[in-house]
Short mmCIF file of C-alpha atoms in Angstrom, two decimals:
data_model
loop_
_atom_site.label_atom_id
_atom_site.label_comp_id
_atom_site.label_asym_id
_atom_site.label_seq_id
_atom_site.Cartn_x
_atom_site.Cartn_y
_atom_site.Cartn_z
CA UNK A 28 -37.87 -202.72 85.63
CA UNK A 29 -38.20 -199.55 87.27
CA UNK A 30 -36.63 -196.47 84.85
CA UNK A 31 -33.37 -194.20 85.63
CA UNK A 32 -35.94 -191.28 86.20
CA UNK A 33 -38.28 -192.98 88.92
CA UNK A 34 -35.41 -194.41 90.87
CA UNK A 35 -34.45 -192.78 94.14
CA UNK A 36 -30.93 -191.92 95.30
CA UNK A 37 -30.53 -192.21 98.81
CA UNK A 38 -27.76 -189.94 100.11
CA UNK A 39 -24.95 -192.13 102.03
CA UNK A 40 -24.61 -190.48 105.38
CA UNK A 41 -21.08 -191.21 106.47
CA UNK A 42 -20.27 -190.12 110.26
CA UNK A 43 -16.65 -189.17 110.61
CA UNK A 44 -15.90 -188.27 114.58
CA UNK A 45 -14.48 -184.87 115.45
CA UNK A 46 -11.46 -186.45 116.61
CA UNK A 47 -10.40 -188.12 113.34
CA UNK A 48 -11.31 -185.14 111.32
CA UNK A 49 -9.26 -182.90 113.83
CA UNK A 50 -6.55 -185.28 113.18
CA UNK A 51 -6.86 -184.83 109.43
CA UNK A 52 -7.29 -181.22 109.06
CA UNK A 53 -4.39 -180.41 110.98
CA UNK A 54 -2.19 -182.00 108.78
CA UNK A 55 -3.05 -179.87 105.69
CA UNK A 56 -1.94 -176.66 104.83
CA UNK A 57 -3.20 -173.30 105.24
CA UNK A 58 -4.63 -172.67 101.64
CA UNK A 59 -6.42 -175.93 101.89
CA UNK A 60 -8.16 -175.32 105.56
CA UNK A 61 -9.51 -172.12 103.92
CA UNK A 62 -10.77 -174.02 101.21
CA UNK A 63 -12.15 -176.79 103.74
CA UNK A 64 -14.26 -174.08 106.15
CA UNK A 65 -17.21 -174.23 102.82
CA UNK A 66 -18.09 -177.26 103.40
CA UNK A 67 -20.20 -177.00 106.69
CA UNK A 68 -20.59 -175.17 109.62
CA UNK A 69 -19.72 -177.20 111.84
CA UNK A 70 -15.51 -177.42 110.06
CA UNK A 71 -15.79 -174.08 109.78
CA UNK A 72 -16.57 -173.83 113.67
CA UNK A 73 -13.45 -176.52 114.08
CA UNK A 74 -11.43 -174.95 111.86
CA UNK A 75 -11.70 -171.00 112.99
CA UNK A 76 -11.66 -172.24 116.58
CA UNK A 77 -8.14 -170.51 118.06
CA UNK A 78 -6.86 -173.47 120.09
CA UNK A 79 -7.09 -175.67 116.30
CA UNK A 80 -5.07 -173.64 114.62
CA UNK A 81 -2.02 -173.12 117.59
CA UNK A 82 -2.50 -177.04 117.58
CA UNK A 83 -1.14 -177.37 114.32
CA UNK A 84 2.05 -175.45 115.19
CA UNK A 85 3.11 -175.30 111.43
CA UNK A 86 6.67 -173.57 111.88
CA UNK A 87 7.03 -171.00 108.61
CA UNK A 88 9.28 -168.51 107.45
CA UNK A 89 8.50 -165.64 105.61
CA UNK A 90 10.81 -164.38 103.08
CA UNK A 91 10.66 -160.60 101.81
CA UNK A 92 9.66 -159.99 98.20
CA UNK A 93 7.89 -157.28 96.56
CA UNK A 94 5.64 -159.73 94.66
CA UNK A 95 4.97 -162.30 95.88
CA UNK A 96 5.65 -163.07 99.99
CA UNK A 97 7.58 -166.10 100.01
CA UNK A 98 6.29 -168.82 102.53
CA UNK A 99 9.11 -172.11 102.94
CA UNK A 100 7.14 -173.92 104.67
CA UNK A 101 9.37 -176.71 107.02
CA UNK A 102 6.42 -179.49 107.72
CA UNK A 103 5.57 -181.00 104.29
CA UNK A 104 8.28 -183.90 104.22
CA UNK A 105 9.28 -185.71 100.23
CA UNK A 106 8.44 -188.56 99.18
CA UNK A 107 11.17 -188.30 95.98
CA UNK A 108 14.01 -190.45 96.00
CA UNK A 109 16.12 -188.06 94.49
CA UNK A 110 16.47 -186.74 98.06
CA UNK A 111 19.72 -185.35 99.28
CA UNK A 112 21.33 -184.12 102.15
CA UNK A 113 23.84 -182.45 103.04
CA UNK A 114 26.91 -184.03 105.75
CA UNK A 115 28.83 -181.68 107.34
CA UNK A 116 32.34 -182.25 105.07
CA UNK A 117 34.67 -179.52 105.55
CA UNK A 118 33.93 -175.82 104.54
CA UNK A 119 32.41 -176.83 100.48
CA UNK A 120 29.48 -178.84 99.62
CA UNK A 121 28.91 -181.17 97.09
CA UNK A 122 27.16 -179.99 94.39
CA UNK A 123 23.74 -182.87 94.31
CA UNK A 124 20.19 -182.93 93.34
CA UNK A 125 18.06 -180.26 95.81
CA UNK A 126 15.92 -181.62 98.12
CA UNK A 127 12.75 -180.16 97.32
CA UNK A 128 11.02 -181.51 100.40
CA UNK A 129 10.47 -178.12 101.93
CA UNK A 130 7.14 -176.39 100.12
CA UNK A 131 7.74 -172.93 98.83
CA UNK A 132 4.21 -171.25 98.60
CA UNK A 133 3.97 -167.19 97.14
CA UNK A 134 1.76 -165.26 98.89
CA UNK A 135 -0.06 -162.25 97.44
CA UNK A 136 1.20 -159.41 99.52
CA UNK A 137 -0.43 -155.56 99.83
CA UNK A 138 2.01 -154.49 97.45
CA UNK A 139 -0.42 -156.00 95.00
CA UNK A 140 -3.32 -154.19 95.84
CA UNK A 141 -1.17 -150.98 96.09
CA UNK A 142 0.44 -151.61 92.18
CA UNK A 143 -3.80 -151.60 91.30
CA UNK A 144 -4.51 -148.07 92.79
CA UNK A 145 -1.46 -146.91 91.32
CA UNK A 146 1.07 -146.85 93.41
CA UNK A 147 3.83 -149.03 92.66
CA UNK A 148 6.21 -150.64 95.94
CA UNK A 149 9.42 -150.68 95.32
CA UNK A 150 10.57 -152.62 99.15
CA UNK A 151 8.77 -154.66 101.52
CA UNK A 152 10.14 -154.70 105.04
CA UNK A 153 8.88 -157.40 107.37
CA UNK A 154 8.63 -155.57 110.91
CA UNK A 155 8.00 -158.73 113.13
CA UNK A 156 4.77 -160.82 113.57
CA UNK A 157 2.25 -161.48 116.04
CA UNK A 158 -0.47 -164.29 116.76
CA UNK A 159 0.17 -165.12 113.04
CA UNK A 160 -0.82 -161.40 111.88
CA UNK A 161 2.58 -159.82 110.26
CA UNK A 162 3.95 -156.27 110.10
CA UNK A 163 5.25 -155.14 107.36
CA UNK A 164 6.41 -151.82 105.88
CA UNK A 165 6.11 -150.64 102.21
CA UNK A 166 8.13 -148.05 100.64
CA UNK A 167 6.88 -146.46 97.76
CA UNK A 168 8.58 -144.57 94.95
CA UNK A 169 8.40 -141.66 96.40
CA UNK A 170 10.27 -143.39 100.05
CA UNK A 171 6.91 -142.90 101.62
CA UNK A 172 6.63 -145.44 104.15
CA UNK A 173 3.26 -147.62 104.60
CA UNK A 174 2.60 -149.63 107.94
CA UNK A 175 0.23 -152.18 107.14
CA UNK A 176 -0.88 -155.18 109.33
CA UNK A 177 -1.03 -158.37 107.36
CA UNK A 178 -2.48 -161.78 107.43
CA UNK A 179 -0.23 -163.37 104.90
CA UNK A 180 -3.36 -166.33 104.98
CA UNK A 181 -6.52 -165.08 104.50
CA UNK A 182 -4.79 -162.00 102.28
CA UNK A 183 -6.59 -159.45 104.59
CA UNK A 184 -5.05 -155.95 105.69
CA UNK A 185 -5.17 -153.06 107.84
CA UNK A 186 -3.39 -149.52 106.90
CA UNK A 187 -2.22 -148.28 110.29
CA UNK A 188 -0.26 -145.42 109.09
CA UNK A 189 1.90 -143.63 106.08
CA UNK A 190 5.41 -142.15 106.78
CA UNK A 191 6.75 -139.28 105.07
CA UNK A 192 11.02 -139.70 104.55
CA UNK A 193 12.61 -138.07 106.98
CA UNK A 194 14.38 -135.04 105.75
CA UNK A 195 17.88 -135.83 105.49
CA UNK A 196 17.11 -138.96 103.99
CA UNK A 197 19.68 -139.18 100.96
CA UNK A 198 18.04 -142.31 99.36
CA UNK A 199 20.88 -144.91 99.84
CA UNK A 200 20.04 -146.04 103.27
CA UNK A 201 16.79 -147.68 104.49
CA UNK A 202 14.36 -144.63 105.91
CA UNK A 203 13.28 -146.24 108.94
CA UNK A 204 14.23 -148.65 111.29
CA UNK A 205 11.59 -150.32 113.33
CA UNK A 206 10.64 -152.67 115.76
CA UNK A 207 7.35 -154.35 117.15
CA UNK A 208 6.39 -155.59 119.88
CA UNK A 209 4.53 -155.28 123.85
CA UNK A 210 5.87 -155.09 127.24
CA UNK A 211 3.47 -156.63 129.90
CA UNK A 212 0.29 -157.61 128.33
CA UNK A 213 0.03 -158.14 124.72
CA UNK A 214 -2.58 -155.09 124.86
CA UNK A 215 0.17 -152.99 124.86
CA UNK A 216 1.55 -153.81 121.50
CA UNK A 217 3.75 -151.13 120.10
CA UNK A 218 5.99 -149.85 117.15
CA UNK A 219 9.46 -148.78 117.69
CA UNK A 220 10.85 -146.16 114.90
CA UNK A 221 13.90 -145.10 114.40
CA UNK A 222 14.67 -141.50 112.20
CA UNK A 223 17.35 -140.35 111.02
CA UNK A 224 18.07 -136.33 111.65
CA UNK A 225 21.45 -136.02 110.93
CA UNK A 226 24.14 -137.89 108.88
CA UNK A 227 27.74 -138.10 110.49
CA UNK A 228 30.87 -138.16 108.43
CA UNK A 229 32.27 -140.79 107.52
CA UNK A 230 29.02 -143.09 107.61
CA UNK A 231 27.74 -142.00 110.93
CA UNK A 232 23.94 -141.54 111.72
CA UNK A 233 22.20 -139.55 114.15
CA UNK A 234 18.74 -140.77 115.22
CA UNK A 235 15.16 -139.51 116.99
CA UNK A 236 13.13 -142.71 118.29
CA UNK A 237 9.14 -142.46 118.34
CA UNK A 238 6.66 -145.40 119.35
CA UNK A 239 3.60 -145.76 118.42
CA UNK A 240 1.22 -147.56 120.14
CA UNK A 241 -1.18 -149.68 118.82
CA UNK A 242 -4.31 -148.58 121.37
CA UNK A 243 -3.86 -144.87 121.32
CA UNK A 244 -3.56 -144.70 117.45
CA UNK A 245 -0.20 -141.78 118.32
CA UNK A 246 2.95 -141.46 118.38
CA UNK A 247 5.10 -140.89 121.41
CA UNK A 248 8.80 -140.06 122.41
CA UNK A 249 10.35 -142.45 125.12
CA UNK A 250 11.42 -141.35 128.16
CA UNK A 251 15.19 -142.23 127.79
CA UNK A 252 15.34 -140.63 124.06
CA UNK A 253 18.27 -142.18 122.16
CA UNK A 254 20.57 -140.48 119.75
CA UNK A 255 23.81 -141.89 118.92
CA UNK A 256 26.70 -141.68 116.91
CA UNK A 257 26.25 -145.12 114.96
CA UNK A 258 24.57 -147.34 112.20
CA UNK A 259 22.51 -149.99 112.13
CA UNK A 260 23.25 -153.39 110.70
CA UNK A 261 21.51 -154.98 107.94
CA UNK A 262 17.95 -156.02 108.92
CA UNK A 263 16.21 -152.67 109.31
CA UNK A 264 13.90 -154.63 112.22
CA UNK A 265 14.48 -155.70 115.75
CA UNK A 266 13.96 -159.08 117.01
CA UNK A 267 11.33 -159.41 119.74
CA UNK A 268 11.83 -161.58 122.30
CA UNK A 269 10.64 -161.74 126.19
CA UNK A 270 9.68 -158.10 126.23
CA UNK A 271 12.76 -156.94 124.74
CA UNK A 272 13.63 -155.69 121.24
CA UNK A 273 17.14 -156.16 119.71
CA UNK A 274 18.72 -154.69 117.03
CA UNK A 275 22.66 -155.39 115.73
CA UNK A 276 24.63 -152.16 116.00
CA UNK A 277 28.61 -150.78 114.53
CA UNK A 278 30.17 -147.85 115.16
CA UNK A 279 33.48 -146.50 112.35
CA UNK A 280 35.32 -149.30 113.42
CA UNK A 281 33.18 -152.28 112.71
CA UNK A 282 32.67 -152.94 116.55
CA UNK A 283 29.17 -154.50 116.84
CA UNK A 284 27.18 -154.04 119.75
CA UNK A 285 23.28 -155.64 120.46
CA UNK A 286 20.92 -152.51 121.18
CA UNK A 287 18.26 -153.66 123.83
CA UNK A 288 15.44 -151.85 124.76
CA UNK A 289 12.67 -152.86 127.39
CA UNK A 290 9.38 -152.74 125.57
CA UNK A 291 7.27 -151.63 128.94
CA UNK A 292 10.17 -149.58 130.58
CA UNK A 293 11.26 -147.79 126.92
CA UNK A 294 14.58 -148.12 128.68
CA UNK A 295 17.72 -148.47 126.00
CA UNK A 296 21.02 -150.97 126.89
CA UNK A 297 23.70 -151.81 125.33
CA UNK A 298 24.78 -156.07 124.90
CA UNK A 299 28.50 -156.92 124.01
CA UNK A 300 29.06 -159.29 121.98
CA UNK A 301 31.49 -162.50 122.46
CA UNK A 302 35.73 -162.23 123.10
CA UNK A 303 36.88 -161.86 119.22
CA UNK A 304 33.69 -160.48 118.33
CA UNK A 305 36.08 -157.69 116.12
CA UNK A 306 36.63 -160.80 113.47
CA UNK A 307 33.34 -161.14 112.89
CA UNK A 308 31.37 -160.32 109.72
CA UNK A 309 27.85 -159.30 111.15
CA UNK A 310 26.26 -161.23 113.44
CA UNK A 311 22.00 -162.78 112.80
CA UNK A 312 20.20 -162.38 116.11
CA UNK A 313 17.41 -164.90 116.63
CA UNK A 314 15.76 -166.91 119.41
CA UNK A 315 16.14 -171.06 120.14
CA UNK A 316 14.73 -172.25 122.80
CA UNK A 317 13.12 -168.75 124.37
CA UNK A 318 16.76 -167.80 124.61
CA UNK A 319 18.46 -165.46 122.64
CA UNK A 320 20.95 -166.11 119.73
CA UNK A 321 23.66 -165.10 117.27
CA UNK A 322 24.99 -166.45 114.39
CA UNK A 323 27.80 -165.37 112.70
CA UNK A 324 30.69 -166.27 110.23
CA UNK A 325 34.05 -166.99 111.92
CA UNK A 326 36.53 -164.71 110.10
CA UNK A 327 36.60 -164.78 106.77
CA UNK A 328 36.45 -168.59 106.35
CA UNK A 329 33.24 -170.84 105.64
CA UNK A 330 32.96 -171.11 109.46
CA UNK A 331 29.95 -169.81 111.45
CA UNK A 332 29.24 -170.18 114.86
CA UNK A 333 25.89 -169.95 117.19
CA UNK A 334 26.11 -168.56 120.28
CA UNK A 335 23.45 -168.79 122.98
CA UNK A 336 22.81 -165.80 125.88
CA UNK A 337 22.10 -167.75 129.36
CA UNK A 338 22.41 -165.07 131.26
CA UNK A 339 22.43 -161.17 130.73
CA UNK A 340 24.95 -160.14 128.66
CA UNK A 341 26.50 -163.86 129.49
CA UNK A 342 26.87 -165.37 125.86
CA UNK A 343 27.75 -169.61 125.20
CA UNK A 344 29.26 -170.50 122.37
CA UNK A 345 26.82 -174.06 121.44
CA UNK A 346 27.82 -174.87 117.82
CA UNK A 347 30.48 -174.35 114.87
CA UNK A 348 29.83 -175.64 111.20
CA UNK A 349 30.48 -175.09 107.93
CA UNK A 350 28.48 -173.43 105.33
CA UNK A 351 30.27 -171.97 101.64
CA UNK A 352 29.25 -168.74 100.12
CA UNK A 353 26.28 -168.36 102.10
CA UNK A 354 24.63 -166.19 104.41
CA UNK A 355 21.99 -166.75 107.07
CA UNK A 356 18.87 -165.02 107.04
CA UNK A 357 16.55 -166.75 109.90
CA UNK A 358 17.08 -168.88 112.69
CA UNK A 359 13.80 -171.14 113.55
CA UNK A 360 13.09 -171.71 117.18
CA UNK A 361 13.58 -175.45 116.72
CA UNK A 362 17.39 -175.18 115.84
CA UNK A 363 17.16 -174.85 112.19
CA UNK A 364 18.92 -171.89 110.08
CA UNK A 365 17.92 -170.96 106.51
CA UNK A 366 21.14 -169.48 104.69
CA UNK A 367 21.11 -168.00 101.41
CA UNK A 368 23.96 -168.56 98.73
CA UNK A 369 24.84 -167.51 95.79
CA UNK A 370 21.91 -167.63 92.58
CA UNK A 371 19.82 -167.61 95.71
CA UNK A 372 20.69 -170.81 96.56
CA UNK A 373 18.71 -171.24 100.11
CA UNK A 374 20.17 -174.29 102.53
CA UNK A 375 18.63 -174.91 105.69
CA UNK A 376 21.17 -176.35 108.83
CA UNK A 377 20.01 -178.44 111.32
CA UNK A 378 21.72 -177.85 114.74
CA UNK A 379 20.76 -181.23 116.18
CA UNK A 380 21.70 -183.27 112.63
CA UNK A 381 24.65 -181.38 112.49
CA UNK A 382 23.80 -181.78 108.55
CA UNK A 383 22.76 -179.41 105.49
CA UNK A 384 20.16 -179.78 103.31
CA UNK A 385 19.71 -177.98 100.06
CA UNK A 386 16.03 -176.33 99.56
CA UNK A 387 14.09 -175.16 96.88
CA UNK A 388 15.93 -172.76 94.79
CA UNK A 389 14.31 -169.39 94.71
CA UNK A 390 15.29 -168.65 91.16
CA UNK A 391 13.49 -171.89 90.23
CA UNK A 392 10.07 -170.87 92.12
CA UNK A 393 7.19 -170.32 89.58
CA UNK A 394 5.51 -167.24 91.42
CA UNK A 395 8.78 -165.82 91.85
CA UNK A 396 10.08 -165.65 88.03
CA UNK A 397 6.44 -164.17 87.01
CA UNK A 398 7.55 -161.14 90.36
CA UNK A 399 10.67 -160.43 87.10
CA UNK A 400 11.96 -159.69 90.70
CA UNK A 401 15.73 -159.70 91.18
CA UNK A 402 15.66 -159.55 94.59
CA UNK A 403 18.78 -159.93 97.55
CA UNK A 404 17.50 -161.54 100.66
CA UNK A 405 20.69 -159.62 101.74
CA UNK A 406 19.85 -157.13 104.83
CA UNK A 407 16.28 -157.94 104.82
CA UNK A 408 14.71 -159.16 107.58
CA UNK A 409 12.94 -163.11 107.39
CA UNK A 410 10.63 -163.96 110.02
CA UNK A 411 9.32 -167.53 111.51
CA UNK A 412 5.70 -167.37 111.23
CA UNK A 413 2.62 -169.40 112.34
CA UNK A 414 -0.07 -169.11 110.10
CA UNK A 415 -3.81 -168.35 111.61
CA UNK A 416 -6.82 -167.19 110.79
CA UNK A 417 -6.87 -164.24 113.02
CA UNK A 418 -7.98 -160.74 111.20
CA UNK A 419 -5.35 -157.66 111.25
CA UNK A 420 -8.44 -155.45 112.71
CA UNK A 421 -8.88 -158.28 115.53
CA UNK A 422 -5.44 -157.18 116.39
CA UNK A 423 -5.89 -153.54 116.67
CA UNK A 424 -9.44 -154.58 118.65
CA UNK A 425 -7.20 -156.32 121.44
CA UNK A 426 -5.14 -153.26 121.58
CA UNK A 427 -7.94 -150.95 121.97
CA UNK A 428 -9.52 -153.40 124.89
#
């Protein structure tokens, strides 16, 4: 009998075709594609190939802690029976078991790297996001303000700038405002900042605007410079939408507005809001569709409504529902709305279910209790976000080409 040491393995070859295994990998996650690109070069050439990843179409959003990032991701469906969800009942819900069918992945954020050299972030503001690289701005403890491109995936980075305060900043209100975004080619990408020079009485600001463009590496003042008498609500970042940045707006009186500024043009306009828009409690801007939308609570009930701009300054009133004690914080492009309650509670409402399911509790998450972050989702802004495997400095190289 021949031994154990003269035998030969043969190696079983096993041919899997490209359109299978293009079918399989896009059904994992991102952690496990990265994982996936060691084990030859020709997944790693499927994988890293652009048009794979925008296949997958994984819809995201990205919540805003110090440490970690939050990712909830929407696509990974349960397979528990304990499985509950939410009908629309009346303004309470009934207290069940959460439906932990939505994945809640922490992400190591720059604030990481920045607590190792010493400096310790005490806010992360997500800016906006584009071709899956993210924005975000850190604020030290000295209200320094970092601008760092971020691939929330692949963990990589790119410093584009630090902010000094401005110098009326009296360290309750946000520093900055930004936004991000391009007008006519996405070449032309470019940050929109917001400064405050001057505080008004009673709780008035004054403000310079300066954009910085992504191919130049400077800053610029628009043509049409704005300073007003007013304040900005909540999010301290503008959605981006169509070539167009918007940002939610009050004067003294609580009347909200929609600040809209062409992106190519730099050209500021003003958006009213609904009839009755006086009752409202501060309206979410967010996109469905390609259009753009507002949610809002309905007085001082449990009632929220969405409405929908057709046309210019033309705004639809699509749904009404009933969520209690929460608060939205994103609206996904596919109908969906992620409000946060109270013990940061997070429920996500689907527009075409009319029905509300009950996530993964963010006090519960693992990567959030070792943060010892207490952390309000209240005012920040949350993002939807498609993860790739594009590089922050590929970013700045389309800019600069």
């Amino acid at each position: 009998m021949e031994s154990m040491s003269n035998r030969k393995v043969k190696k079983l070859k096993i041919h899997i075709s490209d359109d299978i295994l293009y079918n399989l990998l896009t059904r994992l996650p991102g952690k496990s594609l990265l994982r996936f690109r060691c084990v030859s070069k020709h997944w790693n050439t499927l994988i890293s190939d652009p048009y794979f990843m925008n296949s997958r179409s994984r819809r995201m959003i990205l919540l805003p802690f110090p440490r970690p990032l939050v990712v909830l991701d929407d696509n990974i469906l349960s397979h528990n029976d304990n499985t509950k969800i939410y009908q629309r009942c009346g303004p309470f819900l009934p207290k069940r078991k959460k439906d932990k069918s939505h994945c809640m992945v922490g992400v190591h954020s720059p604030s990481e790297v920045y607590q190792e050299q010493g400096t310790t972030i005490r806010v992360v503001s997500i800016v906006g996001s584009f071709n899956g690289i993210v924005l975000l701005a850190l604020t030290d403890n000295s209200y320094c303000c970092h601008l760092v491109l971020y691939n929330p995936l692949t963990r990589f980075s790119t410093k584009l700038v630090v902010l000094d305060p401005p110098p009326s900043y009296d360290y309750i209100m946000i520093p900055y405002v930004f936004g991000f975004g391009y007008g006519a080619t996405t070449g032309e990408l470019k940050i929109v900042r917001f400064k405050v020079f001057n505080r008004l009485e009673p709780a008035l600001y004054q403000y310079e605007c300066d954009v910085y463009a992504l191919r130049t590496g400077s800053w610029s003042r628009p043509p049409g410079e704005l300073i007003r008498a007013f304040f900005f609500l909540g999010n301290n970042a503008g959605l981006f939408l169509n070539g167009f940045l918007y940002w939610v707006t009050s004067d003294e009186t609580l009347v909200y507005t929609v600040l809209e500024l062409n992106v190519e043009k730099m050209v500021f306009s003003k958006i009213k809001l609904p009839d009755g828009h006086d009752s409202f409690l501060g309206p979410l801007l967010g996109s469905i569709d390609g259009c753009l939308c507002m949610v809002n609570r309905i007085g001082f009930d449990a009632r929220f409504g969405l409405w929908v701009m057709k046309e210019q300054g033309e705004w639809l009133k699509t749904h009404s529902f009933s969520i209690q004690n929460g608060r939205p914080v994103c609206i996904m492009g596919n109908g969906k709305i992620l409000f946060v309650g109270m013990l940061m509670l997070l429920f996500m409402y689907d527009l075409s279910k009319d029905s509300c399911t009950r996530l993964y509790d963010l006090v519960d998450h693992v990567e959030f209790k070792k943060s010892g972050s207490v952390y309000c989702l209240k005012g920040k802004h949350s993002i939807e976000y498609v993860e790739s495997l594009v590089s922050p400095s590929d970013i700045c190289y389309v800019c600069f080409n």
